[in-house]
mmCIF file with all atom_site columns, C-alpha atoms in Angstrom:
data_model
loop_
_atom_site.group_PDB
_atom_site.id
_atom_site.type_symbol
_atom_site.label_atom_id
_atom_site.label_alt_id
_atom_site.label_comp_id
_atom_site.label_asym_id
_atom_site.label_entity_id
_atom_site.label_seq_id
_atom_site.pdbx_PDB_ins_code
_atom_site.Cartn_x
_atom_site.Cartn_y
_atom_site.Cartn_z
_atom_site.occupancy
_atom_site.B_iso_or_equiv
_atom_site.pdbx_formal_charge
_atom_site.auth_seq_id
_atom_site.auth_comp_id
_atom_site.auth_asym_id
_atom_site.auth_atom_id
_atom_site.pdbx_PDB_model_num
ATOM 1   C CA . SER A 1 1   ? -8.674  39.340 93.681  1.00 0.00 ? 953  SER A CA 1
ATOM 2   C CA . GLU A 1 2   ? -9.962  40.516 96.536  1.00 0.00 ? 954  GLU A CA 1
ATOM 3   C CA . GLY A 1 3   ? -12.893 42.220 94.258  1.00 0.00 ? 955  GLY A CA 1
ATOM 4   C CA . GLN A 1 4   ? -13.092 38.506 91.947  1.00 0.00 ? 956  GLN A CA 1
ATOM 5   C CA . ASP A 1 5   ? -13.607 37.347 95.874  1.00 0.00 ? 957  ASP A CA 1
ATOM 6   C CA . ASP A 1 6   ? -16.241 39.035 97.230  1.00 0.00 ? 958  ASP A CA 1
ATOM 7   C CA . ALA A 1 7   ? -17.713 39.332 93.437  1.00 0.00 ? 959  ALA A CA 1
ATOM 8   C CA . VAL A 1 8   ? -18.805 35.428 93.671  1.00 0.00 ? 960  VAL A CA 1
ATOM 9   C CA . ARG A 1 9   ? -19.618 34.954 96.817  1.00 0.00 ? 961  ARG A CA 1
ATOM 10  C CA . LEU A 1 10  ? -21.896 38.307 96.168  1.00 0.00 ? 962  LEU A CA 1
ATOM 11  C CA . ALA A 1 11  ? -22.949 35.849 93.301  1.00 0.00 ? 963  ALA A CA 1
ATOM 12  C CA . VAL A 1 12  ? -24.090 32.978 95.257  1.00 0.00 ? 964  VAL A CA 1
ATOM 13  C CA . ASP A 1 13  ? -25.764 34.930 97.634  1.00 0.00 ? 965  ASP A CA 1
ATOM 14  C CA . ASP A 1 14  ? -28.332 35.912 94.727  1.00 0.00 ? 966  ASP A CA 1
ATOM 15  C CA . GLN A 1 15  ? -28.554 32.904 93.302  1.00 0.00 ? 967  GLN A CA 1
ATOM 16  C CA . GLN A 1 16  ? -29.199 31.756 96.752  1.00 0.00 ? 968  GLN A CA 1
ATOM 17  C CA . GLY A 1 17  ? -31.473 33.868 97.338  1.00 0.00 ? 969  GLY A CA 1
ATOM 18  C CA . ALA A 1 18  ? -32.969 33.074 94.064  1.00 0.00 ? 970  ALA A CA 1
ATOM 19  C CA . GLY A 1 19  ? -33.751 29.576 95.399  1.00 0.00 ? 971  GLY A CA 1
ATOM 20  C CA . LEU A 1 20  ? -31.721 27.718 92.706  1.00 0.00 ? 972  LEU A CA 1
ATOM 21  C CA . SER A 1 21  ? -30.682 24.699 93.263  1.00 0.00 ? 973  SER A CA 1
ATOM 22  C CA . ILE A 1 22  ? -27.636 24.600 91.195  1.00 0.00 ? 974  ILE A CA 1
ATOM 23  C CA . LEU A 1 23  ? -24.685 27.406 91.599  1.00 0.00 ? 975  LEU A CA 1
ATOM 24  C CA . THR A 1 24  ? -21.964 28.502 89.907  1.00 0.00 ? 976  THR A CA 1
ATOM 25  C CA . ASP A 1 25  ? -19.016 31.643 90.401  1.00 0.00 ? 977  ASP A CA 1
ATOM 26  C CA . GLY A 1 26  ? -21.218 34.276 87.854  1.00 0.00 ? 978  GLY A CA 1
ATOM 27  C CA . GLU A 1 27  ? -17.770 33.528 86.004  1.00 0.00 ? 979  GLU A CA 1
ATOM 28  C CA . GLN A 1 28  ? -16.839 36.728 88.053  1.00 0.00 ? 980  GLN A CA 1
ATOM 29  C CA . ARG A 1 29  ? -12.877 35.993 87.608  1.00 0.00 ? 981  ARG A CA 1
ATOM 30  C CA . ARG A 1 30  ? -13.071 35.669 83.540  1.00 0.00 ? 982  ARG A CA 1
ATOM 31  C CA . ARG A 1 31  ? -12.681 37.989 81.698  1.00 0.00 ? 983  ARG A CA 1
ATOM 32  C CA . HIS A 1 32  ? -14.161 36.664 78.343  1.00 0.00 ? 984  HIS A CA 1
ATOM 33  C CA . TYR A 1 33  ? -15.257 32.763 78.619  1.00 0.00 ? 985  TYR A CA 1
ATOM 34  C CA . ILE A 1 34  ? -12.937 31.598 75.922  1.00 0.00 ? 986  ILE A CA 1
ATOM 35  C CA . TRP A 1 35  ? -9.241  32.984 77.092  1.00 0.00 ? 987  TRP A CA 1
ATOM 36  C CA . GLY A 1 36  ? -10.907 32.251 80.589  1.00 0.00 ? 988  GLY A CA 1
ATOM 37  C CA . PHE A 1 37  ? -9.481  28.532 79.279  1.00 0.00 ? 989  PHE A CA 1
ATOM 38  C CA . CYS A 1 38  ? -7.308  29.120 77.007  1.00 0.00 ? 990  CYS A CA 1
ATOM 39  C CA . GLU A 1 39  ? -4.692  31.503 79.250  1.00 0.00 ? 991  GLU A CA 1
ATOM 40  C CA . GLY A 1 40  ? -3.768  27.940 80.867  1.00 0.00 ? 992  GLY A CA 1
ATOM 41  C CA . LEU A 1 41  ? -3.076  26.852 77.659  1.00 0.00 ? 993  LEU A CA 1
ATOM 42  C CA . ASP A 1 42  ? 1.195   26.843 75.790  1.00 0.00 ? 994  ASP A CA 1
ATOM 43  C CA . GLY A 1 43  ? 1.576   27.252 72.983  1.00 0.00 ? 995  GLY A CA 1
ATOM 44  C CA . ILE A 1 44  ? -1.081  30.300 72.231  1.00 0.00 ? 996  ILE A CA 1
ATOM 45  C CA . ASP A 1 45  ? 0.895   34.122 71.746  1.00 0.00 ? 997  ASP A CA 1
ATOM 46  C CA . TYR A 1 46  ? -1.297  36.488 73.341  1.00 0.00 ? 998  TYR A CA 1
ATOM 47  C CA . SER A 1 47  ? 1.404   39.355 72.910  1.00 0.00 ? 999  SER A CA 1
ATOM 48  C CA . HIS A 1 48  ? 1.029   39.305 69.221  1.00 0.00 ? 1000 HIS A CA 1
ATOM 49  C CA . MET A 1 49  ? -2.705  39.425 68.727  1.00 0.00 ? 1001 MET A CA 1
ATOM 50  C CA . VAL A 1 50  ? -3.930  39.735 64.817  1.00 0.00 ? 1002 VAL A CA 1
ATOM 51  C CA . LYS A 1 51  ? -7.723  40.246 63.066  1.00 0.00 ? 1003 LYS A CA 1
ATOM 52  C CA . ILE A 1 52  ? -9.252  37.908 62.017  1.00 0.00 ? 1004 ILE A CA 1
ATOM 53  C CA . GLN A 1 53  ? -13.075 37.101 60.956  1.00 0.00 ? 1005 GLN A CA 1
ATOM 54  C CA . THR A 1 54  ? -15.184 34.666 63.927  1.00 0.00 ? 1006 THR A CA 1
ATOM 55  C CA . ARG A 1 55  ? -18.499 33.731 64.262  1.00 0.00 ? 1007 ARG A CA 1
ATOM 56  C CA . GLY A 1 56  ? -18.746 32.915 60.272  1.00 0.00 ? 1008 GLY A CA 1
ATOM 57  C CA . ASN A 1 57  ? -18.378 37.192 60.181  1.00 0.00 ? 1009 ASN A CA 1
ATOM 58  C CA . ARG A 1 58  ? -22.031 37.125 60.820  1.00 0.00 ? 1010 ARG A CA 1
ATOM 59  C CA . TYR A 1 59  ? -21.214 40.231 62.895  1.00 0.00 ? 1011 TYR A CA 1
ATOM 60  C CA . GLY A 1 60  ? -19.207 42.268 59.722  1.00 0.00 ? 1012 GLY A CA 1
ATOM 61  C CA . VAL A 1 61  ? -16.630 43.195 61.728  1.00 0.00 ? 1013 VAL A CA 1
ATOM 62  C CA . LEU A 1 62  ? -12.210 41.737 62.518  1.00 0.00 ? 1014 LEU A CA 1
ATOM 63  C CA . VAL A 1 63  ? -11.421 40.530 66.716  1.00 0.00 ? 1015 VAL A CA 1
ATOM 64  C CA . ASP A 1 64  ? -8.467  40.529 67.968  1.00 0.00 ? 1016 ASP A CA 1
ATOM 65  C CA . ALA A 1 65  ? -7.825  37.133 68.599  1.00 0.00 ? 1017 ALA A CA 1
ATOM 66  C CA . ALA A 1 66  ? -3.983  35.273 69.823  1.00 0.00 ? 1018 ALA A CA 1
ATOM 67  C CA . ARG A 1 67  ? -2.503  33.273 67.719  1.00 0.00 ? 1019 ARG A CA 1
ATOM 68  C CA . VAL A 1 68  ? -2.511  29.285 68.407  1.00 0.00 ? 1020 VAL A CA 1
ATOM 69  C CA . VAL A 1 69  ? 2.080   29.254 67.418  1.00 0.00 ? 1021 VAL A CA 1
ATOM 70  C CA . GLY A 1 70  ? 2.492   25.564 68.263  1.00 0.00 ? 1022 GLY A CA 1
ATOM 71  C CA . PRO A 1 71  ? 1.564   22.418 69.802  1.00 0.00 ? 1023 PRO A CA 1
ATOM 72  C CA . LEU A 1 72  ? -1.485  23.216 72.574  1.00 0.00 ? 1024 LEU A CA 1
ATOM 73  C CA . ARG A 1 73  ? -0.463  21.658 76.120  1.00 0.00 ? 1025 ARG A CA 1
ATOM 74  C CA . ARG A 1 74  ? -2.516  22.772 79.386  1.00 0.00 ? 1026 ARG A CA 1
ATOM 75  C CA . ALA A 1 75  ? -0.011  23.885 81.638  1.00 0.00 ? 1027 ALA A CA 1
ATOM 76  C CA . ARG A 1 76  ? -2.227  23.943 84.355  1.00 0.00 ? 1028 ARG A CA 1
ATOM 77  C CA . PRO A 1 77  ? -6.438  24.165 85.646  1.00 0.00 ? 1029 PRO A CA 1
ATOM 78  C CA . SER A 1 78  ? -7.805  26.936 84.431  1.00 0.00 ? 1030 SER A CA 1
ATOM 79  C CA . MET A 1 79  ? -10.954 26.715 86.330  1.00 0.00 ? 1031 MET A CA 1
ATOM 80  C CA . VAL A 1 80  ? -10.124 24.401 88.932  1.00 0.00 ? 1032 VAL A CA 1
ATOM 81  C CA . SER A 1 81  ? -9.015  27.007 92.202  1.00 0.00 ? 1033 SER A CA 1
ATOM 82  C CA . ALA A 1 82  ? -12.725 29.328 91.270  1.00 0.00 ? 1034 ALA A CA 1
ATOM 83  C CA . LEU A 1 83  ? -14.277 26.248 92.041  1.00 0.00 ? 1035 LEU A CA 1
ATOM 84  C CA . GLN A 1 84  ? -12.599 25.264 95.229  1.00 0.00 ? 1036 GLN A CA 1
ATOM 85  C CA . PHE A 1 85  ? -13.351 28.793 96.148  1.00 0.00 ? 1037 PHE A CA 1
ATOM 86  C CA . LEU A 1 86  ? -17.249 28.173 94.751  1.00 0.00 ? 1038 LEU A CA 1
ATOM 87  C CA . ARG A 1 87  ? -16.983 24.894 96.637  1.00 0.00 ? 1039 ARG A CA 1
ATOM 88  C CA . ARG A 1 88  ? -16.458 26.799 100.058 1.00 0.00 ? 1040 ARG A CA 1
ATOM 89  C CA . HIS A 1 89  ? -19.213 28.514 100.390 1.00 0.00 ? 1041 HIS A CA 1
ATOM 90  C CA . THR A 1 90  ? -21.809 26.243 98.989  1.00 0.00 ? 1042 THR A CA 1
ATOM 91  C CA . ASP A 1 91  ? -23.189 22.947 99.933  1.00 0.00 ? 1043 ASP A CA 1
ATOM 92  C CA . LYS A 1 92  ? -25.448 22.893 96.771  1.00 0.00 ? 1044 LYS A CA 1
ATOM 93  C CA . PRO A 1 93  ? -24.802 21.713 93.829  1.00 0.00 ? 1045 PRO A CA 1
ATOM 94  C CA . VAL A 1 94  ? -22.046 23.465 91.828  1.00 0.00 ? 1046 VAL A CA 1
ATOM 95  C CA . LYS A 1 95  ? -22.075 24.043 87.818  1.00 0.00 ? 1047 LYS A CA 1
ATOM 96  C CA . VAL A 1 96  ? -18.450 25.175 85.769  1.00 0.00 ? 1048 VAL A CA 1
ATOM 97  C CA . THR A 1 97  ? -19.291 26.325 82.188  1.00 0.00 ? 1049 THR A CA 1
ATOM 98  C CA . LEU A 1 98  ? -16.495 25.571 79.607  1.00 0.00 ? 1050 LEU A CA 1
ATOM 99  C CA . PRO A 1 99  ? -16.215 26.790 75.370  1.00 0.00 ? 1051 PRO A CA 1
ATOM 100 C CA . GLY A 1 100 ? -16.713 24.155 73.285  1.00 0.00 ? 1052 GLY A CA 1
ATOM 101 C CA . PRO A 1 101 ? -14.067 23.344 71.171  1.00 0.00 ? 1053 PRO A CA 1
ATOM 102 C CA . MET A 1 102 ? -15.428 25.018 68.108  1.00 0.00 ? 1054 MET A CA 1
ATOM 103 C CA . THR A 1 103 ? -16.409 28.052 69.235  1.00 0.00 ? 1055 THR A CA 1
ATOM 104 C CA . THR A 1 104 ? -13.067 28.110 70.051  1.00 0.00 ? 1056 THR A CA 1
ATOM 105 C CA . ALA A 1 105 ? -10.754 27.226 67.292  1.00 0.00 ? 1057 ALA A CA 1
ATOM 106 C CA . ASP A 1 106 ? -12.996 29.678 65.573  1.00 0.00 ? 1058 ASP A CA 1
ATOM 107 C CA . THR A 1 107 ? -11.791 32.197 67.804  1.00 0.00 ? 1059 THR A CA 1
ATOM 108 C CA . LEU A 1 108 ? -8.121  31.191 67.797  1.00 0.00 ? 1060 LEU A CA 1
ATOM 109 C CA . ALA A 1 109 ? -5.752  32.653 64.915  1.00 0.00 ? 1061 ALA A CA 1
ATOM 110 C CA . ASP A 1 110 ? -4.424  28.844 63.552  1.00 0.00 ? 1062 ASP A CA 1
ATOM 111 C CA . GLU A 1 111 ? -0.836  28.906 62.156  1.00 0.00 ? 1063 GLU A CA 1
ATOM 112 C CA . HIS A 1 112 ? -0.274  25.807 63.742  1.00 0.00 ? 1064 HIS A CA 1
ATOM 113 C CA . TYR A 1 113 ? -2.567  22.581 63.485  1.00 0.00 ? 1065 TYR A CA 1
ATOM 114 C CA . GLY A 1 114 ? -3.713  24.532 59.250  1.00 0.00 ? 1066 GLY A CA 1
ATOM 115 C CA . SER A 1 115 ? -7.659  22.768 59.778  1.00 0.00 ? 1067 SER A CA 1
ATOM 116 C CA . ARG A 1 116 ? -10.185 24.582 62.374  1.00 0.00 ? 1068 ARG A CA 1
ATOM 117 C CA . ARG A 1 117 ? -11.278 20.649 62.462  1.00 0.00 ? 1069 ARG A CA 1
ATOM 118 C CA . ALA A 1 118 ? -7.319  19.922 63.715  1.00 0.00 ? 1070 ALA A CA 1
ATOM 119 C CA . LEU A 1 119 ? -7.415  22.676 66.087  1.00 0.00 ? 1071 LEU A CA 1
ATOM 120 C CA . ALA A 1 120 ? -10.499 21.895 67.504  1.00 0.00 ? 1072 ALA A CA 1
ATOM 121 C CA . MET A 1 121 ? -9.783  18.582 68.257  1.00 0.00 ? 1073 MET A CA 1
ATOM 122 C CA . GLU A 1 122 ? -7.070  18.815 69.546  1.00 0.00 ? 1074 GLU A CA 1
ATOM 123 C CA . ILE A 1 123 ? -9.127  22.001 72.715  1.00 0.00 ? 1075 ILE A CA 1
ATOM 124 C CA . ALA A 1 124 ? -11.089 18.850 72.820  1.00 0.00 ? 1076 ALA A CA 1
ATOM 125 C CA . ARG A 1 125 ? -9.069  16.783 74.233  1.00 0.00 ? 1077 ARG A CA 1
ATOM 126 C CA . LEU A 1 126 ? -7.332  19.646 76.256  1.00 0.00 ? 1078 LEU A CA 1
ATOM 127 C CA . LEU A 1 127 ? -11.645 20.867 77.246  1.00 0.00 ? 1079 LEU A CA 1
ATOM 128 C CA . ASN A 1 128 ? -11.948 17.259 78.360  1.00 0.00 ? 1080 ASN A CA 1
ATOM 129 C CA . GLU A 1 129 ? -8.615  17.004 80.849  1.00 0.00 ? 1081 GLU A CA 1
ATOM 130 C CA . GLU A 1 130 ? -10.658 20.168 82.437  1.00 0.00 ? 1082 GLU A CA 1
ATOM 131 C CA . ALA A 1 131 ? -13.716 18.922 82.275  1.00 0.00 ? 1083 ALA A CA 1
ATOM 132 C CA . CYS A 1 132 ? -11.723 16.031 84.727  1.00 0.00 ? 1084 CYS A CA 1
ATOM 133 C CA . GLU A 1 133 ? -10.844 17.665 86.801  1.00 0.00 ? 1085 GLU A CA 1
ATOM 134 C CA . LEU A 1 134 ? -13.383 19.656 87.927  1.00 0.00 ? 1086 LEU A CA 1
ATOM 135 C CA . ALA A 1 135 ? -14.850 15.873 88.362  1.00 0.00 ? 1087 ALA A CA 1
ATOM 136 C CA . GLU A 1 136 ? -12.438 15.453 90.534  1.00 0.00 ? 1088 GLU A CA 1
ATOM 137 C CA . ASN A 1 137 ? -12.837 18.188 92.565  1.00 0.00 ? 1089 ASN A CA 1
ATOM 138 C CA . GLY A 1 138 ? -15.972 18.405 93.330  1.00 0.00 ? 1090 GLY A CA 1
ATOM 139 C CA . CYS A 1 139 ? -18.180 19.620 90.003  1.00 0.00 ? 1091 CYS A CA 1
ATOM 140 C CA . ASP A 1 140 ? -21.292 18.757 89.735  1.00 0.00 ? 1092 ASP A CA 1
ATOM 141 C CA . ILE A 1 141 ? -21.857 19.365 86.120  1.00 0.00 ? 1093 ILE A CA 1
ATOM 142 C CA . VAL A 1 142 ? -19.409 20.877 83.697  1.00 0.00 ? 1094 VAL A CA 1
ATOM 143 C CA . GLN A 1 143 ? -21.728 22.055 80.699  1.00 0.00 ? 1095 GLN A CA 1
ATOM 144 C CA . PHE A 1 144 ? -20.316 22.979 77.556  1.00 0.00 ? 1096 PHE A CA 1
ATOM 145 C CA . ASP A 1 145 ? -20.744 26.324 75.549  1.00 0.00 ? 1097 ASP A CA 1
ATOM 146 C CA . GLU A 1 146 ? -21.197 26.198 71.731  1.00 0.00 ? 1098 GLU A CA 1
ATOM 147 C CA . PRO A 1 147 ? -23.150 29.249 69.986  1.00 0.00 ? 1099 PRO A CA 1
ATOM 148 C CA . CYS A 1 148 ? -21.303 28.321 66.995  1.00 0.00 ? 1100 CYS A CA 1
ATOM 149 C CA . PHE A 1 149 ? -23.155 25.025 66.325  1.00 0.00 ? 1101 PHE A CA 1
ATOM 150 C CA . ASN A 1 150 ? -25.684 27.905 65.324  1.00 0.00 ? 1102 ASN A CA 1
ATOM 151 C CA . ILE A 1 151 ? -23.237 28.854 62.505  1.00 0.00 ? 1103 ILE A CA 1
ATOM 152 C CA . TYR A 1 152 ? -21.134 26.387 60.818  1.00 0.00 ? 1104 TYR A CA 1
ATOM 153 C CA . LEU A 1 153 ? -23.749 23.649 59.976  1.00 0.00 ? 1105 LEU A CA 1
ATOM 154 C CA . ASP A 1 154 ? -22.052 22.293 58.040  1.00 0.00 ? 1106 ASP A CA 1
ATOM 155 C CA . GLU A 1 155 ? -19.164 21.836 59.716  1.00 0.00 ? 1107 GLU A CA 1
ATOM 156 C CA . VAL A 1 156 ? -20.929 20.995 62.938  1.00 0.00 ? 1108 VAL A CA 1
ATOM 157 C CA . GLU A 1 157 ? -22.611 17.473 60.931  1.00 0.00 ? 1109 GLU A CA 1
ATOM 158 C CA . GLU A 1 158 ? -18.887 16.634 59.601  1.00 0.00 ? 1110 GLU A CA 1
ATOM 159 C CA . TRP A 1 159 ? -16.834 17.282 62.895  1.00 0.00 ? 1111 TRP A CA 1
ATOM 160 C CA . GLY A 1 160 ? -18.377 19.796 65.350  1.00 0.00 ? 1112 GLY A CA 1
ATOM 161 C CA . ILE A 1 161 ? -20.811 16.862 67.226  1.00 0.00 ? 1113 ILE A CA 1
ATOM 162 C CA . ALA A 1 162 ? -17.691 14.787 67.673  1.00 0.00 ? 1114 ALA A CA 1
ATOM 163 C CA . ALA A 1 163 ? -15.404 17.406 69.045  1.00 0.00 ? 1115 ALA A CA 1
ATOM 164 C CA . LEU A 1 164 ? -18.240 18.133 71.291  1.00 0.00 ? 1116 LEU A CA 1
ATOM 165 C CA . GLU A 1 165 ? -18.086 14.276 72.448  1.00 0.00 ? 1117 GLU A CA 1
ATOM 166 C CA . ARG A 1 166 ? -14.455 14.042 72.809  1.00 0.00 ? 1118 ARG A CA 1
ATOM 167 C CA . ALA A 1 167 ? -14.946 16.493 74.641  1.00 0.00 ? 1119 ALA A CA 1
ATOM 168 C CA . ALA A 1 168 ? -17.176 15.498 77.208  1.00 0.00 ? 1120 ALA A CA 1
ATOM 169 C CA . GLN A 1 169 ? -16.295 12.186 77.426  1.00 0.00 ? 1121 GLN A CA 1
#
């Protein structure tokens, strides 16, 4: 939208004015750092959300979660058009942030894969597709955010690092 374009331009101007050497779009087009990626996937039902515990119930609240109801498929790129807009507004190196596979799996209600590990590994494959396409379109740095790494310590060791490495391959 025009408002998001203006917000990105302002974020770029602010970053350049601050002297940053690597710029982002300020994530101005995302309503949520995880949904920004997930909304480009088939196999997720957003029309019938359910309440789930996330982040190891660290916050003691149930949150609305989209449901994984079938095989996940990346129907379209999620961040490439935002990257292309950003590239048109700077010659500096640019970075795009994607959610990590463990954190993404923790934010969805899995009704298909049967385990958070299996779901995360499939998400990692799709994140890798997105990251490769971002790189092919001029993204200098792809950063994966994994806040769940400080919550599920045993799972990080068991499969979280492997999922993150798969995403970044």
